[in-house]
Coordinates of C-alpha atoms and ligand atoms in Angstrom, one line a residue:
M1 CA 79.7 16.7 -64.4
A2 CA 77.0 17.0 -67.0
D3 CA 78.4 18.9 -69.9
P4 CA 82.2 19.4 -69.5
V5 CA 83.8 21.6 -72.2
L6 CA 87.1 20.2 -71.2
S7 CA 87.8 16.8 -69.9
L8 CA 91.2 15.3 -69.2
D9 CA 91.5 11.5 -68.3
D10 CA 95.1 10.6 -67.0
A11 CA 96.8 13.0 -69.3
R12 CA 100.4 12.7 -69.6
L13 CA 103.1 14.6 -71.1
T14 CA 106.7 13.2 -71.2
L15 CA 109.3 15.0 -73.2
D16 CA 112.9 14.0 -74.3
G17 CA 115.3 16.1 -72.2
N18 CA 119.2 16.0 -72.6
A19 CA 119.4 13.6 -69.8
G20 CA 116.7 11.3 -71.0
P21 CA 112.8 11.6 -70.7
V22 CA 111.2 14.2 -68.5
E23 CA 107.7 13.5 -67.1
I24 CA 106.2 16.9 -67.2
L25 CA 102.6 16.0 -66.6
R26 CA 102.1 12.9 -64.6
G27 CA 98.4 11.8 -65.0
I28 CA 96.0 14.8 -64.9
T29 CA 92.4 14.0 -64.6
L30 CA 90.2 17.0 -64.5
D31 CA 86.7 18.1 -65.9
V32 CA 85.8 21.8 -66.5
G33 CA 82.2 22.7 -67.0
R34 CA 80.8 25.2 -69.4
G35 CA 81.0 28.7 -68.2
E36 CA 83.5 27.9 -65.3
T37 CA 86.4 30.0 -64.5
V38 CA 89.4 28.0 -63.4
G39 CA 92.4 29.4 -61.8
L40 CA 95.5 27.1 -62.4
V41 CA 98.0 27.6 -59.6
G42 CA 101.2 26.1 -58.4
P43 CA 105.0 26.7 -58.1
S44 CA 107.2 27.6 -61.0
G45 CA 108.0 24.5 -63.1
S46 CA 105.1 22.6 -61.7
G47 CA 103.6 22.1 -65.3
K48 CA 100.9 24.8 -65.5
S49 CA 101.8 26.1 -68.9
S50 CA 102.3 22.6 -70.2
L51 CA 98.8 21.7 -69.0
L52 CA 97.4 24.8 -70.8
M53 CA 99.2 23.7 -74.0
L54 CA 97.7 20.3 -73.6
M55 CA 94.2 21.8 -73.1
G56 CA 94.7 23.9 -76.3
G57 CA 95.8 21.1 -78.3
L58 CA 99.3 23.0 -78.8
E59 CA 101.0 20.0 -77.2
R60 CA 99.9 16.5 -77.8
A61 CA 99.5 14.2 -74.7
T62 CA 101.9 11.3 -74.7
G63 CA 99.3 9.3 -72.7
G64 CA 95.7 9.5 -71.6
T65 CA 93.1 11.7 -73.4
V66 CA 92.1 15.4 -73.7
T67 CA 88.7 16.1 -74.8
A68 CA 87.4 19.5 -75.7
L69 CA 83.8 20.3 -76.7
G70 CA 83.4 16.6 -77.2
R71 CA 86.3 16.2 -79.6
D72 CA 89.3 14.1 -78.6
L73 CA 92.3 16.4 -79.2
T74 CA 94.7 13.5 -79.0
A75 CA 93.2 11.8 -82.1
M76 CA 93.2 15.1 -84.4
G77 CA 95.7 15.8 -87.0
E78 CA 97.5 19.2 -87.1
D79 CA 95.2 20.8 -89.7
A80 CA 92.0 19.7 -87.8
L81 CA 93.4 20.9 -84.5
A82 CA 94.4 24.4 -86.0
R83 CA 90.9 24.7 -87.3
F84 CA 89.3 23.6 -84.1
R85 CA 91.4 26.2 -82.2
R86 CA 90.5 29.0 -84.6
N87 CA 86.7 28.3 -84.2
H88 CA 86.6 27.6 -80.6
M89 CA 89.5 28.7 -78.5
G90 CA 91.4 31.6 -77.6
V91 CA 95.0 31.2 -76.2
V92 CA 97.1 33.9 -74.5
F93 CA 100.7 32.5 -74.3
Q94 CA 103.0 33.4 -71.4
S95 CA 105.4 34.9 -74.1
F96 CA 102.6 36.5 -76.2
H97 CA 103.7 35.1 -79.5
L98 CA 102.6 38.3 -81.4
I99 CA 103.5 38.6 -85.0
P100 CA 106.5 40.9 -85.2
T101 CA 105.9 42.1 -88.8
M102 CA 102.3 43.1 -88.0
T103 CA 101.1 46.1 -86.0
A104 CA 99.0 45.7 -82.9
L105 CA 95.8 46.3 -85.1
E106 CA 96.9 43.7 -87.6
N107 CA 97.6 41.3 -85.0
V108 CA 94.3 41.5 -83.4
A109 CA 92.4 41.8 -86.9
T110 CA 94.0 38.6 -88.3
P111 CA 92.0 35.9 -86.5
L112 CA 88.8 37.9 -87.2
E113 CA 89.6 38.1 -90.8
L114 CA 90.5 34.2 -90.8
A115 CA 87.0 33.7 -89.2
G116 CA 85.4 35.7 -92.2
A117 CA 84.5 38.9 -90.4
D118 CA 84.0 41.7 -92.8
D119 CA 84.5 44.4 -90.1
A120 CA 87.6 42.9 -88.6
F121 CA 89.6 46.1 -88.4
D122 CA 86.8 48.1 -86.7
R123 CA 86.2 45.2 -84.2
A124 CA 90.0 44.8 -83.7
R125 CA 90.2 48.8 -83.0
A126 CA 87.4 48.4 -80.3
E127 CA 89.1 45.3 -78.7
L128 CA 92.5 47.3 -78.4
E129 CA 90.5 50.3 -77.0
A130 CA 89.0 48.0 -74.3
V131 CA 92.4 47.1 -73.2
G132 CA 93.6 50.7 -73.1
L133 CA 95.6 50.6 -76.3
G134 CA 93.6 52.9 -78.6
P135 CA 96.6 55.2 -79.1
R136 CA 99.0 52.1 -79.9
T137 CA 97.1 50.4 -82.6
G138 CA 99.8 51.2 -85.3
H139 CA 102.8 50.2 -83.1
Y140 CA 104.8 46.9 -83.9
P141 CA 105.3 44.6 -81.0
A142 CA 108.9 45.7 -80.6
Q143 CA 107.5 49.2 -80.1
L144 CA 105.4 48.1 -77.2
S145 CA 106.1 47.4 -73.5
G146 CA 105.9 44.0 -72.0
G147 CA 102.6 44.8 -70.5
E148 CA 101.3 46.3 -73.7
Q149 CA 102.2 43.3 -75.8
Q150 CA 100.4 41.2 -73.3
R151 CA 97.3 43.3 -73.7
V152 CA 97.5 43.0 -77.4
A153 CA 97.7 39.1 -77.1
L154 CA 94.6 39.3 -74.8
A155 CA 92.8 41.5 -77.2
R156 CA 93.7 39.0 -80.0
A157 CA 92.5 36.0 -78.2
A158 CA 89.2 37.7 -76.9
A159 CA 88.3 39.3 -80.2
P160 CA 86.5 36.2 -81.8
R161 CA 84.6 35.6 -78.6
P162 CA 85.9 32.0 -78.1
E163 CA 84.0 29.5 -76.1
I164 CA 87.2 28.5 -74.2
L165 CA 89.7 31.0 -73.4
L166 CA 93.1 29.8 -72.1
A167 CA 95.4 32.4 -70.7
D168 CA 99.0 31.9 -69.1
E169 CA 99.4 34.7 -66.5
P170 CA 97.4 37.2 -68.2
T171 CA 98.1 39.8 -65.6
G172 CA 101.8 38.8 -65.1
N173 CA 103.4 41.8 -66.5
L174 CA 100.8 44.4 -65.4
D175 CA 100.6 47.1 -62.8
G176 CA 97.6 47.0 -60.3
P177 CA 95.1 49.1 -62.2
T178 CA 96.0 47.9 -65.5
G179 CA 95.7 44.3 -64.2
E180 CA 92.2 45.1 -62.7
T181 CA 91.0 46.3 -66.2
I182 CA 92.2 43.1 -67.8
M183 CA 90.6 41.0 -65.0
D184 CA 87.3 42.7 -65.6
L185 CA 87.7 42.2 -69.4
L186 CA 88.3 38.4 -68.8
F187 CA 85.5 37.9 -66.4
G188 CA 83.2 40.1 -68.6
L189 CA 83.8 37.6 -71.3
N190 CA 82.7 34.8 -69.0
A191 CA 79.6 36.8 -67.6
R192 CA 78.5 38.3 -71.0
H193 CA 79.3 35.6 -73.5
G194 CA 79.6 32.5 -71.1
A195 CA 83.2 31.9 -72.1
T196 CA 84.8 29.2 -70.2
L197 CA 88.2 30.5 -68.6
I198 CA 91.3 28.6 -67.6
L199 CA 93.7 31.1 -66.2
V200 CA 97.3 30.3 -65.2
T201 CA 98.3 32.6 -62.4
H202 CA 100.5 33.5 -59.5
A203 CA 98.3 36.5 -58.4
P204 CA 96.1 35.6 -55.5
D205 CA 93.5 38.2 -56.3
L206 CA 93.0 36.7 -59.8
A207 CA 92.8 33.3 -58.5
A208 CA 90.3 34.3 -55.9
R209 CA 88.0 35.7 -58.6
C210 CA 87.9 32.2 -60.3
S211 CA 84.9 29.8 -59.5
R212 CA 87.6 27.2 -58.4
T213 CA 91.3 26.8 -58.4
V214 CA 93.4 23.7 -59.5
R215 CA 96.8 23.4 -57.9
L216 CA 99.7 21.6 -59.6
E217 CA 102.7 20.3 -58.0
D218 CA 105.4 18.4 -59.9
G219 CA 103.2 17.6 -62.7
R220 CA 100.2 16.3 -60.7
I221 CA 97.2 17.9 -59.4
A222 CA 97.9 18.5 -55.6
G223 CA 94.9 20.5 -54.3
G224 CA 93.1 23.6 -54.8
D225 CA 89.3 23.3 -54.4
V226 CA 89.4 20.4 -56.8
A227 CA 86.4 18.6 -54.9
R228 CA 84.2 20.5 -57.1
A229 CA 85.6 18.8 -60.1
A230 CA 83.7 15.7 -59.0
E231 CA 80.3 17.3 -59.1
Ligands
ATP301 N1 110.3 21.2 -74.1 C1 110.7 20.9 -72.9 N2 111.6 19.7 -72.8 C2 111.9 19.4 -71.5 N3 111.3 19.8 -70.4 C3 110.5 20.9 -70.6 C4 110.1 21.5 -71.8 N4 109.2 22.4 -71.5 C5 109.0 22.5 -70.1 N5 109.8 21.6 -69.5 C6 109.8 21.4 -68.2 O1 108.5 21.0 -67.7 C7 108.4 21.6 -66.5 C8 107.1 22.3 -66.4 O2 107.2 23.6 -67.2 P1 105.9 24.5 -67.3 O3 106.5 25.7 -68.2 O4 104.7 23.9 -67.6 O5 105.9 25.1 -65.7 P2 105.0 26.3 -65.2 O6 104.3 25.7 -64.1 O7 104.2 27.0 -66.3 O8 106.2 27.3 -64.6 P3 106.2 29.0 -64.4 O9 105.3 29.3 -63.3 O10 107.7 29.2 -64.2 O11 105.7 29.4 -65.9 C9 109.6 22.5 -66.1 O12 110.4 21.7 -65.2 C10 110.2 22.6 -67.4 O13 111.7 22.8 -67.2
MG302 MG1 104.4 28.8 -67.1

């Protein structure tokens, strides 16, 4: 692949469990090209969220390498990683990770302010409107439903227009029509801004809209149309 934005070479993740080390990712080799949309699928516990964390530099690989935009994430310190993420990546976690003491608007505006935007709050308001939460901007996370929190998390990740957007089950808590809106928003980021998308999903319709799927089983790539990875 000519210009991979993400490149994993035999990436491994072994964590210490109560009963000894647990091999969570067992050698993942994968290239993702600029502007690709990749659906990460596979059964519960197969390692999808863990793989997303490695790609985002939120977990450090215990073996192999993870390269993003030409930078070896496995060799970067915590501060450099945090800065790299802030400048290049958006991440939507499976459990949202909203800041409980901030309103929806403040949650979305924060990364824009950190990036130095002087219109952070206007842009944050527009992002929340785009996910259908215009009337909820002043609510705290505890005052929002699960699906609403998910949409705030997505607005927050999308607002700085990251080159790489990693999202863990972005439509997992949403009804059909709201899920459609969110999918359109995600694929719009790809179409309009060239964002590379990595989406963990159990939803066949979301996976089908991706340019390819990668299937994990028991910490390994087990299929999907990974043949394209070798292009
Ligand atoms: N901190 C940890 N310590 C030990 N094992 C862990 C830890 N975090 C995750 N695991 C294990 O790693 C495996 C992969 O977990 P992961 O969350 O990546 O799965 P997943 O594919 O995202 O599943 P789901 O579809 O249910 O979200 C699971 O068996 C899980 O129990
Ligand atoms: Mg998961």
